[in-house]
XYZ file of C-alpha atoms in Angstrom:
277
model
C -11.990 25.356 12.661
C -12.174 26.010 16.313
C -11.624 23.929 19.419
C -9.385 21.105 20.538
C -8.822 18.262 18.141
C -10.446 14.968 19.168
C -8.008 12.152 20.034
C -9.344 10.216 17.044
C -8.693 13.067 14.642
C -5.163 13.804 15.760
C -3.445 10.962 13.800
C -5.372 12.180 10.660
C -4.373 15.772 11.399
C -0.684 14.817 11.506
C -0.663 12.551 8.474
C -2.739 15.030 6.535
C -0.382 18.007 6.986
C 2.657 15.792 6.275
C 0.966 14.634 3.134
C -0.064 18.070 2.041
C 3.565 19.322 2.588
C 4.794 16.518 0.359
C 2.194 17.346 -2.279
C 3.265 21.028 -2.359
C 6.958 20.030 -2.597
C 6.165 17.697 -5.535
C 4.234 20.417 -7.268
C 7.422 22.433 -7.335
C 9.912 19.689 -8.110
C 8.979 16.005 -8.628
C 11.101 13.467 -6.754
C 10.378 9.738 -6.767
C 11.241 9.297 -3.080
C 8.859 12.018 -2.018
C 6.178 10.579 -4.327
C 6.448 7.171 -2.508
C 6.270 9.025 0.817
C 3.081 10.838 -0.327
C 1.618 7.510 -1.412
C 2.133 6.188 2.063
C 0.375 9.200 3.563
C -2.556 8.752 1.255
C -2.821 5.075 2.147
C -3.245 6.089 5.839
C -5.706 8.821 4.974
C -7.785 6.352 2.931
C -7.815 3.847 5.778
C -8.968 6.642 8.101
C -11.792 7.550 5.768
C -12.737 3.868 5.653
C -12.931 3.915 9.403
C -15.173 6.954 9.331
C -17.413 5.270 6.776
C -17.620 2.200 9.011
C -18.685 4.410 11.933
C -21.115 6.463 9.917
C -22.410 3.385 8.075
C -25.674 5.137 7.075
C -23.690 7.559 4.981
C -23.204 5.052 2.125
C -21.429 7.547 -0.158
C -19.059 8.846 2.482
C -15.970 7.215 1.307
C -16.503 7.966 -2.339
C -17.310 11.671 -1.609
C -14.414 12.271 0.623
C -11.495 10.468 -1.018
C -12.496 10.143 -4.698
C -10.737 13.392 -5.772
C -7.420 11.730 -4.838
C -7.953 8.442 -6.679
C -6.177 9.430 -9.900
C -3.154 10.829 -8.050
C -3.140 7.891 -5.692
C -3.069 5.504 -8.620
C -0.257 7.413 -10.326
C 1.863 7.495 -7.239
C 1.456 3.764 -6.917
C 2.784 3.288 -10.479
C 5.752 5.493 -9.562
C 6.438 3.286 -6.605
C 6.110 0.162 -8.702
C 8.642 1.401 -11.346
C 11.077 2.345 -8.618
C 10.759 -1.161 -7.039
C 11.337 -2.801 -10.443
C 14.467 -0.776 -11.053
C 15.769 -1.459 -7.547
C 15.102 -5.212 -7.993
C 16.869 -5.203 -11.336
C 19.894 -3.491 -9.736
C 20.103 -6.234 -7.119
C 20.302 -8.872 -9.856
C 22.872 -6.805 -11.770
C 25.051 -6.660 -8.752
C 24.653 -10.329 -7.792
C 25.185 -11.713 -11.310
C 27.603 -9.163 -12.797
C 25.324 -9.057 -15.862
C 24.055 -5.988 -17.607
C 20.493 -5.586 -18.952
C 21.066 -2.368 -20.917
C 18.029 -2.550 -23.315
C 15.649 -3.430 -20.539
C 17.010 -0.859 -18.229
C 16.822 1.815 -20.936
C 13.199 0.869 -21.433
C 12.504 1.046 -17.730
C 14.117 4.503 -17.388
C 12.011 5.746 -20.313
C 8.883 4.431 -18.653
C 9.955 6.017 -15.272
C 10.456 9.460 -16.991
C 7.036 9.151 -18.640
C 5.329 8.300 -15.361
C 7.114 11.059 -13.463
C 5.972 13.596 -15.998
C 2.416 12.209 -16.030
C 2.052 12.244 -12.248
C 3.700 15.592 -11.874
C 1.237 17.068 -14.362
C -1.641 15.565 -12.307
C -0.307 17.066 -9.112
C 0.258 20.514 -10.603
C -3.214 20.390 -12.189
C -5.024 19.379 -8.970
C -6.690 22.268 -7.087
C -5.520 22.722 -3.479
C -9.240 22.771 -2.578
C -9.247 18.890 -2.684
C -6.965 19.026 0.432
C -9.144 21.577 2.094
C -12.275 19.599 1.402
C -10.683 16.346 2.585
C -9.693 17.921 5.921
C -13.053 19.569 6.466
C -15.052 16.426 5.748
C -12.771 14.313 7.892
C -12.978 16.830 10.727
C -16.770 16.989 10.541
C -17.316 13.205 10.561
C -14.695 12.764 13.374
C -16.512 15.180 15.688
C -18.533 13.785 18.546
C -17.707 10.099 18.003
C -18.096 8.075 21.188
C -15.290 5.657 22.236
C -17.632 2.641 21.853
C -18.257 3.486 18.188
C -14.501 3.768 17.561
C -13.812 0.506 19.362
C -16.601 -1.314 17.519
C -15.596 0.003 14.027
C -11.920 -0.726 14.376
C -12.625 -4.209 15.688
C -15.124 -4.861 12.921
C -12.710 -3.852 10.156
C -9.868 -5.878 11.566
C -12.152 -8.943 11.932
C -13.295 -8.510 8.292
C -9.652 -8.483 7.148
C -8.848 -11.559 9.208
C -11.894 -13.413 7.924
C -10.628 -12.692 4.391
C -7.110 -13.935 5.312
C -8.661 -17.146 6.694
C -10.719 -17.622 3.551
C -7.649 -17.163 1.355
C -5.650 -19.456 3.752
C -7.988 -22.372 2.797
C -7.149 -22.183 -0.863
C -3.867 -22.116 -2.883
C -2.652 -18.528 -2.750
C -2.531 -16.692 -6.080
C -1.346 -13.242 -6.939
C -4.499 -11.338 -5.998
C -4.861 -13.230 -2.662
C -1.354 -12.434 -1.534
C -1.610 -8.858 -2.706
C -4.872 -8.475 -0.806
C -3.351 -10.080 2.324
C -0.382 -7.665 2.091
C -2.760 -4.694 1.989
C -4.872 -6.180 4.745
C -1.929 -6.453 7.092
C -1.232 -2.816 6.393
C -4.841 -1.885 7.310
C -4.708 -3.895 10.532
C -1.384 -2.294 11.502
C -2.709 1.243 10.854
C -5.916 0.669 12.829
C -3.967 -0.845 15.777
C -1.653 2.172 15.797
C -4.687 4.458 15.843
C -6.114 2.528 18.745
C -2.872 2.811 20.684
C -2.488 6.523 19.833
C -5.910 7.488 21.074
C -5.431 5.477 24.371
C -7.292 2.192 23.496
C -5.757 -1.225 24.145
C -4.544 -2.884 20.956
C -6.636 -5.901 19.808
C -3.524 -8.077 19.555
C -0.662 -8.605 22.049
C 2.828 -7.374 21.165
C 3.987 -10.816 20.041
C 1.257 -10.827 17.318
C 2.450 -7.435 16.143
C 6.032 -8.654 15.937
C 4.834 -11.566 13.865
C 2.755 -9.378 11.571
C 5.873 -7.103 10.996
C 7.865 -10.065 9.901
C 4.918 -11.478 7.867
C 4.521 -8.106 6.075
C 8.180 -7.990 5.229
C 8.033 -11.472 3.605
C 4.882 -10.402 1.754
C 6.771 -7.387 0.472
C 9.698 -9.566 -0.704
C 7.105 -11.665 -2.681
C 5.452 -8.522 -4.109
C 8.664 -6.940 -5.177
C 9.885 -10.090 -6.994
C 6.460 -10.414 -8.602
C 6.513 -6.853 -9.949
C 9.852 -7.404 -11.692
C 8.859 -10.863 -12.983
C 5.552 -9.658 -14.447
C 7.051 -6.533 -16.030
C 9.934 -8.581 -17.568
C 7.504 -11.119 -19.055
C 5.550 -8.339 -20.585
C 8.782 -6.719 -21.938
C 10.081 -9.910 -23.415
C 6.754 -11.103 -24.876
C 7.121 -9.279 -28.191
C 10.864 -9.986 -28.641
C 11.807 -12.479 -31.351
C 15.163 -13.296 -29.937
C 15.826 -13.218 -26.228
C 19.349 -13.548 -24.900
C 20.197 -16.229 -22.330
C 20.868 -13.763 -19.500
C 17.298 -12.508 -19.729
C 15.896 -16.082 -19.704
C 18.194 -16.900 -16.741
C 16.910 -13.923 -14.780
C 13.332 -14.772 -15.616
C 13.975 -18.356 -14.446
C 15.438 -17.127 -11.162
C 12.461 -14.785 -10.605
C 10.071 -17.665 -11.127
C 12.092 -19.833 -8.739
C 11.986 -17.062 -6.146
C 8.273 -16.669 -6.599
C 7.705 -20.356 -5.675
C 9.942 -19.950 -2.628
C 8.278 -16.756 -1.481
C 4.788 -18.142 -2.067
C 5.500 -21.215 -0.030
C 6.848 -19.063 2.747
C 3.753 -16.777 2.732
C 1.426 -19.801 2.739
C 3.285 -21.317 5.669
C 3.210 -18.019 7.646
C -0.517 -17.497 6.869
C -1.339 -21.045 8.177
C 0.750 -20.411 11.274
C -1.006 -17.098 11.828
C -4.392 -18.776 12.112
C -3.511 -22.098 13.553
C -1.137 -20.896 16.367
C -1.611 -17.167 16.886
C -5.100 -15.979 15.972
C -7.894 -18.417 16.957
């Protein structure tokens, strides 16, 4: 590929090469931390492909064609991230309560090892050509895009995410709604960063970005608590006798969920009533 990279493509170029480097490292030796870092890179690359699909809206199969070869790996990396979160959350409760959860921890570690092996095999078995194809397609569809098209597409996607937030805000927030809002804030943040990096003004003022950062952190607290709670419920569901320490932990997790949910609902209302009108 010849010529200077377009300003729009530069963020993709950087994230792509960092992601490919992580992928190559994981194909030699699997490490959970690097797997989580690769998942973050793929999140950005998918958001970028979504942006290209919005710009080239007549290419109705664009997103599927460009990113679909990564879907299985992406899903596996997310599972790795989840098991690491669950283990980290359990460790927090072990330290705070002084209790041990040996049987559950043993089960989690076994599941972690299984997942690591499964995702490692997927990475080793994936042809490097999927990275070459992704880069070539993204480069091709990023070429010659006018600033107005970029501005219109990023604004449209952000407006769609906010419209969804507002819709969810009018109802009692459930798991899927909060999860979707968490992912939506991530999309908005990524697109705003792209706009800034290519020289556009951000859609929101800095105070809104500060608020969104705090909001995302609280959403993450809810999400991490939810993952451990749901996993523990599943683990305990087929146990005939459950010791009190497990029931106490589950009760604490459910209590935390109520607190986190109320906080997220409050912040979501504040976001629309006081910040974004």
